[in-house]
Amino acid sequence: MTTKYIALPEGVSEQQFDQAIAEFRRVLGDEHVLIKPEELAPNMKIMLPVDTSQHTPSAAILPKSVEQVQEIVAICNRYKVPVWPVSTGRNLGYGSAAPATRGQVVLDMRLMNRILEVDADLCTALVEPGVTYQQLHDYIREHDLPLWLSCPAPSAIAGPVGNSLDRGVGYTPYGEHFMFQCGMEVVMPDGDVLRTGMGSMSNSNTWQVFKWGYGPSLDGIFTQSNYGIVTKMGMWLMPAPPAFKPFLIRYPDEVDIDKIVETLRPLRIAMIIPNAVVIAHTLWEAGAFVRRSDFYQGTGSISDEAVGEIRKTHNLGAWNVYAGLYGSPEQIEVNWNIIKGAVEASGGELLTEEQVGDSPTFRYRRDLMRGDMNLQEFGLYNWRGGGGSLWFAPVSQARGSETMKQMDLAKRILGKYGFDYVGEFIVGWRDMHHVIDLLYDRTNPEETRKANACFRELIDEFAAQGYGMYRTNTAFMDKVADTYGPVKRKVNQVLKRALDPNGIIAPGKSGIHV
């Protein structure tokens, strides 16, 4: 630690950093260059089981325009200062706003928060990185536009640019967010401004309607990467449907998960069910609004008996399946009858919104499926207490045979370290995400040590079975990148060296280094 800064960028002297900070202040103003520990506290808070000093930023800077971002990039190249761009920095289970390595300057883009355009006829929007889902949702409602958003679970404080660039997902038919992104503006490491797709043409009016443009499609290389700084992003919005019918299917036993996926996958692929199907375990649903200690005070993982008591007390299934139907009443009726027959044949209990009644868990899922804002999922952090959270998210084929195999493997590893299985399966189209929230007490050093070891073992064991994680937190990026093999890492590095030879943009992001 130095007398002036809580950290310094690697290889940069305090004198050099003084000069960089002075230039940042010239461009942004003193109030938008933060170096005091109390100012940087939001950029240092992480929920990961690691030494927080390894993720301490040296400063945070807040630009307001693409021109300021260009000037920042020039300064960073001059002094070899790395920057860690964040949009809202609220991705709590994956690392929040803290940089992947010590000493990086957090490029906080929350002041770049303009909604530049919303076209109600073409159902498109163009936004800056600091725009939140809540802000865009409110804009649509205030202007009485017939449009729906798709948003992730902790939606109100997150933003569409950051979520789409990390290839996050939502719960409407437009839930594969990067798929429904269209056109980016990117400040490249040399300061040039690239507009992808049709945006490269100076007089184009199709930037937000046709993804591809001419030649290689480049948008994908700016997702989960550190090849540029995205300053604008286009997105497609869903036209508000004339009718919406959310529903719940309850299954009583954990072993039912096999037949759940086998029953629902064909309906999902055929688009009879048009949105991602969420299959939530008892503890995922209950964990958002009850405390573990209310049902279990023993050591080790929570007992099956306690889970059964939670299920009974709160009227939950072992698995709680959520999906929705969208369209005209006539379309919905036809598809409802198909779903009803399939569910009844599988032994599930199919429930409408009216039948469920005033259930907080159903209300939460219904809101997500129609693009409304909700923060209920943050209640999971109260399940065990202590504020520790790691999201583990392997991907598999959408086959029933994969479910028990993955759940048994996860339970064995979690149980070894005394943690609970808090998970859900999400059936996309042909893929299935298995999202597990490893919850632990971060105020307990022993639990913190165990959580780190447990997460490492989850990565290793799932990778050995051929299950890759689709995203990860900032503390384990190199480890997850290794599971994808040396050739992919080499290609990523070649691109990085070509585009960013000084390594100034987010070194270490997704395991990509110069």
XYZ file of C-alpha atoms in Angstrom:
514
model
C 0.000 0.000 0.000
C 1.163 3.502 -0.815
C 0.505 6.698 1.084
C -1.796 8.062 -1.589
C -3.489 5.089 -3.304
C -4.947 1.903 -1.885
C -3.378 -0.002 -4.803
C -1.252 0.656 -7.868
C -1.500 -0.898 -11.324
C 1.079 -3.607 -11.871
C 4.301 -2.185 -13.273
C 3.193 1.438 -12.842
C 5.057 3.668 -10.388
C 3.272 6.074 -8.075
C 4.747 8.987 -9.997
C 3.461 7.623 -13.317
C 0.058 6.986 -11.776
C 0.008 10.538 -10.405
C 0.395 11.767 -13.971
C -2.355 9.468 -15.258
C -4.729 10.582 -12.480
C -3.991 14.237 -13.306
C -4.893 13.611 -16.933
C -8.051 11.697 -15.994
C -9.076 14.729 -13.919
C -8.395 17.072 -16.817
C -10.752 15.052 -19.017
C -13.445 14.111 -16.492
C -13.249 16.689 -13.710
C -12.085 16.045 -10.147
C -15.472 14.783 -8.971
C -15.418 11.937 -11.488
C -11.978 10.574 -10.544
C -12.182 8.622 -7.286
C -9.153 7.466 -5.294
C -10.200 7.596 -1.620
C -10.979 4.252 0.057
C -14.462 5.381 1.084
C -15.189 6.463 -2.498
C -13.983 3.125 -3.855
C -15.937 0.959 -1.397
C -18.664 0.064 -3.966
C -15.934 -1.084 -6.339
C -14.314 -3.351 -3.761
C -17.299 -5.220 -2.337
C -17.311 -8.814 -3.518
C -19.121 -11.900 -2.283
C -16.414 -14.334 -3.375
C -14.307 -16.585 -1.081
C -10.968 -15.012 -1.935
C -8.544 -12.430 -0.609
C -10.294 -9.168 -1.454
C -6.971 -7.350 -1.693
C -6.368 -9.197 -4.962
C -9.381 -7.395 -6.435
C -8.681 -3.913 -5.043
C -8.898 -1.151 -7.665
C -6.439 1.721 -7.788
C -9.124 4.239 -8.731
C -12.525 4.601 -10.338
C -13.315 6.998 -13.165
C -16.729 7.978 -14.512
C -16.975 9.151 -18.135
C -20.085 10.749 -19.603
C -19.453 10.358 -23.331
C -17.793 8.196 -25.943
C -15.337 11.031 -26.589
C -14.243 10.933 -22.963
C -13.814 7.153 -23.199
C -11.560 7.690 -26.213
C -9.428 10.159 -24.241
C -9.264 7.740 -21.300
C -8.022 4.979 -23.594
C -5.307 7.279 -24.930
C -4.166 8.115 -21.381
C -4.170 4.453 -20.394
C -2.013 3.541 -23.378
C 0.401 6.361 -22.565
C 0.940 5.248 -18.965
C 0.169 1.510 -19.377
C -2.722 1.788 -16.899
C -5.323 -1.014 -17.159
C -9.044 -0.232 -16.924
C -11.874 -2.539 -15.899
C -15.125 -1.387 -17.591
C -18.420 -1.931 -15.761
C -21.900 -0.806 -16.735
C -23.805 -0.920 -13.438
C -21.436 -3.218 -11.509
C -24.266 -5.090 -9.772
C -23.519 -8.611 -10.977
C -23.190 -9.777 -7.380
C -22.814 -13.533 -7.832
C -20.154 -13.090 -10.496
C -17.913 -10.488 -8.873
C -19.760 -7.130 -8.786
C -17.680 -4.123 -9.890
C -14.322 -5.256 -8.516
C -11.617 -5.873 -11.143
C -10.223 -9.326 -11.856
C -6.730 -8.319 -10.731
C -5.373 -5.817 -8.225
C -4.650 -2.251 -9.241
C -6.887 -1.856 -12.269
C -8.828 1.394 -12.658
C -12.566 0.735 -12.654
C -14.111 2.439 -15.677
C -17.555 3.026 -14.190
C -19.993 3.847 -17.017
C -23.102 4.532 -14.953
C -23.168 8.206 -16.029
C -23.435 7.099 -19.655
C -27.084 6.323 -19.122
C -29.003 7.761 -22.049
C -31.806 5.906 -23.781
C -30.949 7.138 -27.248
C -33.870 5.727 -29.197
C -36.856 3.431 -28.837
C -38.755 2.590 -32.025
C -42.211 1.223 -31.199
C -42.892 0.135 -34.791
C -39.689 -1.849 -35.293
C -39.505 -2.801 -31.596
C -35.885 -1.692 -31.195
C -33.899 0.346 -28.698
C -30.456 1.938 -28.604
C -28.977 2.475 -25.147
C -25.756 3.391 -23.367
C -24.024 1.087 -20.844
C -25.290 2.841 -17.714
C -28.956 2.393 -18.596
C -30.650 0.009 -16.159
C -33.498 -2.342 -16.902
C -35.620 -0.325 -14.468
C -34.846 2.879 -16.349
C -35.753 1.369 -19.718
C -38.851 -0.292 -18.236
C -40.002 3.055 -16.812
C -39.346 4.808 -20.134
C -41.516 2.300 -21.984
C -44.336 2.688 -19.447
C -44.118 6.502 -19.312
C -44.402 6.706 -23.087
C -47.152 4.080 -23.170
C -45.280 1.969 -25.716
C -46.648 -1.493 -26.592
C -43.324 -3.196 -25.783
C -41.990 -5.667 -23.223
C -38.457 -6.065 -21.894
C -36.657 -9.286 -21.168
C -34.591 -8.979 -18.007
C -32.490 -11.211 -15.730
C -33.575 -12.130 -12.220
C -31.928 -9.269 -10.226
C -33.228 -6.915 -12.882
C -33.957 -3.485 -11.440
C -30.328 -2.574 -10.690
C -28.732 -4.431 -13.619
C -28.457 -3.144 -17.182
C -29.069 -4.613 -20.642
C -25.614 -3.769 -22.007
C -23.660 -5.492 -19.245
C -26.007 -8.458 -19.108
C -26.011 -9.005 -22.868
C -22.212 -8.683 -23.088
C -21.883 -11.375 -20.413
C -24.413 -13.448 -22.385
C -26.961 -13.371 -19.588
C -30.499 -14.621 -19.970
C -34.075 -13.628 -19.185
C -37.450 -15.293 -18.973
C -39.600 -14.022 -21.858
C -39.461 -15.420 -25.422
C -36.680 -12.845 -25.966
C -34.679 -14.271 -23.075
C -31.486 -15.178 -24.960
C -30.280 -11.610 -24.655
C -27.235 -11.613 -26.908
C -29.320 -13.238 -29.638
C -31.617 -10.207 -29.528
C -28.789 -7.655 -29.453
C -28.360 -5.750 -32.731
C -25.456 -3.373 -33.350
C -22.731 -2.086 -31.029
C -20.558 0.988 -30.776
C -17.137 0.021 -29.422
C -14.140 2.121 -28.436
C -11.201 0.002 -29.508
C -7.930 -0.143 -27.537
C -6.283 2.273 -29.992
C -9.105 4.797 -29.518
C -10.906 4.164 -32.798
C -14.691 3.895 -32.641
C -16.098 0.791 -34.324
C -19.757 0.398 -35.123
C -20.621 -3.212 -35.811
C -23.067 -4.587 -38.368
C -24.850 -1.969 -40.455
C -23.558 0.789 -38.167
C -20.269 0.914 -40.067
C -22.072 2.793 -42.852
C -22.224 6.525 -42.202
C -25.751 6.928 -43.569
C -27.262 3.635 -42.374
C -30.750 3.532 -40.879
C -30.658 -0.254 -40.390
C -28.161 -0.477 -37.503
C -30.743 -1.816 -35.059
C -32.678 -4.039 -37.482
C -30.079 -6.164 -39.330
C -27.381 -7.798 -37.228
C -24.842 -8.872 -39.783
C -23.776 -6.059 -42.090
C -21.081 -7.129 -44.553
C -18.081 -9.377 -43.988
C -17.256 -11.100 -40.708
C -19.757 -10.516 -37.927
C -17.795 -9.003 -35.030
C -20.333 -8.480 -32.249
C -19.608 -11.813 -30.624
C -15.942 -11.074 -29.957
C -16.961 -8.255 -27.633
C -18.969 -10.562 -25.360
C -17.214 -12.036 -22.303
C -14.000 -10.477 -23.625
C -11.621 -7.539 -23.221
C -11.149 -6.479 -26.829
C -12.966 -3.141 -26.627
C -15.279 -0.938 -24.565
C -18.909 -1.006 -25.664
C -20.437 2.474 -25.445
C -23.764 1.865 -27.217
C -25.829 -1.237 -27.918
C -28.935 -1.887 -29.963
C -31.505 -4.413 -28.841
C -34.750 -5.916 -30.024
C -37.761 -5.581 -27.763
C -40.751 -7.885 -27.643
C -44.108 -6.524 -28.846
C -46.596 -6.636 -25.991
C -48.738 -9.736 -26.550
C -52.530 -9.459 -26.515
C -52.633 -12.136 -23.824
C -50.214 -13.752 -21.371
C -50.795 -16.912 -19.341
C -48.105 -17.806 -16.791
C -48.313 -21.205 -15.155
C -46.705 -23.436 -12.552
C -46.169 -27.191 -12.608
C -45.351 -28.895 -9.307
C -43.667 -32.274 -9.019
C -43.434 -34.014 -5.634
C -40.117 -35.916 -5.798
C -36.552 -34.981 -6.695
C -36.290 -37.992 -9.016
C -39.075 -36.471 -11.131
C -36.507 -34.139 -12.705
C -35.709 -36.696 -15.422
C -39.280 -36.916 -16.709
C -39.830 -33.166 -16.303
C -37.148 -32.399 -18.862
C -38.208 -35.228 -21.171
C -41.805 -33.961 -21.055
C -41.068 -30.282 -21.602
C -38.093 -30.325 -24.000
C -40.168 -31.262 -27.092
C -42.673 -28.531 -26.240
C -39.852 -26.009 -25.873
C -38.098 -26.952 -29.124
C -41.409 -26.796 -30.996
C -42.036 -23.338 -29.459
C -45.311 -24.483 -27.947
C -43.689 -23.147 -24.791
C -41.979 -20.017 -26.182
C -39.857 -18.972 -23.187
C -37.132 -20.643 -21.168
C -38.532 -23.231 -18.751
C -37.334 -22.736 -15.168
C -37.247 -25.873 -12.994
C -36.521 -24.613 -9.478
C -35.606 -26.840 -6.537
C -37.366 -26.394 -3.187
C -34.432 -24.576 -1.614
C -34.072 -22.131 -4.502
C -37.690 -21.098 -4.112
C -37.777 -21.071 -0.311
C -34.288 -19.636 0.124
C -35.405 -16.248 -1.141
C -37.762 -15.667 1.779
C -36.906 -18.058 4.653
C -33.813 -18.594 6.759
C -32.011 -21.928 6.918
C -31.774 -21.749 10.702
C -35.568 -21.735 11.002
C -35.640 -25.342 9.803
C -32.171 -26.755 10.456
C -29.619 -26.105 13.170
C -27.398 -29.118 12.585
C -23.947 -29.342 11.041
C -23.191 -30.135 7.429
C -25.682 -29.897 4.555
C -29.331 -29.431 5.384
C -31.143 -32.725 5.957
C -33.716 -34.204 3.576
C -36.215 -34.086 6.430
C -35.725 -30.342 6.861
C -36.123 -29.789 3.113
C -39.347 -31.799 3.268
C -40.600 -29.647 6.116
C -39.875 -26.488 4.122
C -41.726 -27.953 1.166
C -44.754 -28.761 3.293
C -44.804 -25.470 5.214
C -44.588 -23.304 2.119
C -46.619 -25.463 -0.272
C -43.762 -26.088 -2.694
C -42.917 -28.956 -4.957
C -39.621 -30.784 -4.940
C -39.414 -29.134 -8.354
C -41.369 -26.019 -9.281
C -41.631 -25.458 -13.013
C -42.452 -22.027 -14.440
C -43.257 -21.047 -18.015
C -45.746 -18.884 -19.877
C -47.853 -18.627 -22.996
C -47.979 -15.460 -25.108
C -50.168 -14.417 -28.025
C -53.833 -14.270 -28.871
C -56.320 -16.005 -26.557
C -56.981 -18.508 -29.325
C -53.293 -19.366 -29.725
C -52.888 -19.719 -25.994
C -55.876 -22.029 -25.687
C -54.536 -24.420 -28.334
C -51.074 -24.601 -26.759
C -52.498 -24.823 -23.233
C -54.382 -27.989 -24.132
C -51.225 -29.548 -25.579
C -49.252 -28.701 -22.433
C -52.029 -29.884 -20.159
C -52.110 -33.311 -21.788
C -48.327 -33.705 -21.599
C -48.112 -32.616 -17.960
C -50.973 -34.825 -16.805
C -49.340 -37.809 -18.503
C -46.096 -37.077 -16.603
C -47.752 -36.852 -13.190
C -47.242 -33.135 -12.668
C -49.714 -30.732 -11.080
C -50.493 -27.937 -13.571
C -51.657 -24.697 -11.961
C -52.826 -21.375 -13.393
C -52.258 -17.987 -11.760
C -55.806 -18.067 -10.388
C -55.295 -21.508 -8.863
C -51.981 -20.591 -7.237
C -53.425 -17.505 -5.548
C -51.315 -14.912 -3.760
C -48.038 -16.821 -3.730
C -44.839 -14.721 -3.441
C -42.814 -17.299 -5.369
C -45.301 -17.426 -8.237
C -45.669 -13.645 -8.285
C -41.897 -13.309 -8.594
C -41.699 -15.720 -11.532
C -44.738 -14.197 -13.239
C -43.158 -10.743 -13.072
C -39.932 -11.992 -14.652
C -41.825 -13.750 -17.439
C -43.501 -10.488 -18.431
C -40.356 -8.371 -18.061
C -41.254 -6.596 -14.837
C -38.619 -5.586 -12.322
C -38.018 -7.689 -9.238
C -35.223 -8.059 -6.674
C -36.618 -11.037 -4.770
C -33.747 -13.309 -5.768
C -31.383 -11.282 -3.590
C -33.241 -12.816 -0.666
C -31.160 -15.946 -1.255
C -28.236 -14.173 0.401
C -30.128 -14.352 3.683
C -30.535 -18.132 3.475
C -27.320 -18.893 5.293
C -26.282 -15.375 6.294
C -22.857 -13.838 5.996
C -23.172 -12.495 2.463
C -21.121 -15.094 0.584
C -22.302 -16.201 -2.866
C -20.803 -18.031 -5.840
C -22.806 -18.838 -8.942
C -21.894 -22.096 -10.651
C -23.488 -22.492 -14.080
C -22.618 -25.569 -16.168
C -24.382 -26.258 -19.464
C -25.644 -29.582 -20.770
C -27.941 -31.013 -23.382
C -31.615 -30.683 -22.503
C -32.017 -34.368 -21.646
C -33.556 -35.865 -18.547
C -30.621 -38.246 -18.182
C -28.302 -35.267 -17.630
C -30.275 -33.890 -14.710
C -29.869 -36.572 -12.050
C -26.270 -37.087 -13.108
C -25.502 -33.397 -12.572
C -27.553 -33.038 -9.403
C -25.992 -36.094 -7.769
C -22.510 -34.837 -8.647
C -23.271 -31.360 -7.298
C -24.832 -32.671 -4.079
C -21.871 -34.945 -3.429
C -19.352 -32.119 -3.791
C -21.419 -29.551 -1.902
C -22.100 -32.055 0.872
C -18.404 -32.816 1.234
C -17.887 -29.211 2.348
C -21.130 -28.854 4.296
C -23.034 -26.686 1.802
C -26.616 -26.975 0.579
C -27.881 -27.706 -2.915
C -29.652 -24.491 -3.941
C -30.206 -24.907 -7.650
C -32.425 -24.720 -10.687
C -32.380 -26.086 -14.219
C -33.311 -23.789 -17.101
C -34.272 -25.416 -20.398
C -33.377 -23.040 -23.219
C -34.079 -24.619 -26.570
C -31.769 -27.596 -26.941
C -29.504 -26.611 -24.083
C -29.992 -26.684 -20.346
C -28.323 -24.425 -17.787
C -27.876 -25.814 -14.294
C -27.545 -22.793 -12.026
C -26.293 -23.475 -8.490
C -25.864 -20.742 -5.889
C -23.130 -21.740 -3.455
C -24.182 -19.766 -0.380
C -21.804 -19.460 2.574
C -20.944 -17.214 5.501
C -18.201 -14.880 4.330
C -17.617 -13.653 7.889
C -16.485 -17.172 8.823
C -12.886 -17.813 7.653
C -13.328 -21.589 7.709
C -16.488 -21.451 5.610
C -14.760 -19.064 3.233
C -11.850 -21.484 2.804
C -14.258 -24.379 2.219
C -16.305 -22.389 -0.315
C -13.171 -21.692 -2.354
C -12.151 -25.357 -2.313
C -15.695 -26.476 -3.075
C -16.021 -24.205 -6.088
C -12.690 -25.396 -7.459
C -13.791 -29.005 -7.111
C -17.113 -28.259 -8.813
C -15.259 -26.799 -11.804
C -12.834 -29.724 -12.015
C -15.380 -32.506 -11.573
C -17.990 -31.065 -13.923
C -15.351 -30.352 -16.577
C -14.118 -33.944 -16.287
C -17.664 -35.029 -17.165
C -17.741 -32.676 -20.177
C -19.824 -29.931 -18.581
C -18.497 -26.438 -19.283
C -19.517 -23.297 -17.420
C -21.100 -20.649 -19.601
C -19.852 -17.791 -17.395
C -18.055 -17.402 -14.093
C -16.990 -14.917 -11.452
C -13.862 -12.781 -11.552
C -11.904 -14.970 -9.133
C -12.028 -18.154 -11.226
C -11.806 -16.901 -14.813
C -8.416 -18.424 -15.549
C -9.442 -21.765 -14.101
C -12.625 -21.954 -16.169
C -10.763 -20.803 -19.286
C -8.365 -23.730 -18.815
C -11.267 -26.196 -19.047
C -11.863 -25.086 -22.645
C -8.378 -26.142 -23.717
C -5.140 -24.505 -24.888
C -6.157 -23.790 -28.490
C -9.073 -21.561 -27.521
C -6.908 -19.749 -24.980
C -4.220 -19.259 -27.630
C -6.659 -17.799 -30.174
C -8.098 -15.483 -27.519
C -4.589 -14.321 -26.685
C -3.652 -13.761 -30.343
C -6.697 -11.524 -30.765
C -5.856 -9.672 -27.559
C -2.271 -8.996 -28.609
C -3.379 -7.809 -32.032
C -6.106 -5.481 -30.797
C -4.713 -4.410 -27.406
C -0.921 -4.836 -27.391
C -0.537 -2.802 -24.193
C -3.136 -4.929 -22.411
C -4.991 -1.917 -21.053
C -8.581 -3.180 -21.247
C -9.701 -5.543 -18.469
C -6.638 -7.822 -18.256
C -7.729 -11.245 -17.061
C -11.353 -10.960 -18.194
C -12.513 -14.480 -19.117
C -8.928 -15.657 -18.671
C -7.686 -13.504 -21.566
C -4.245 -11.956 -21.106
C -1.751 -10.284 -23.443
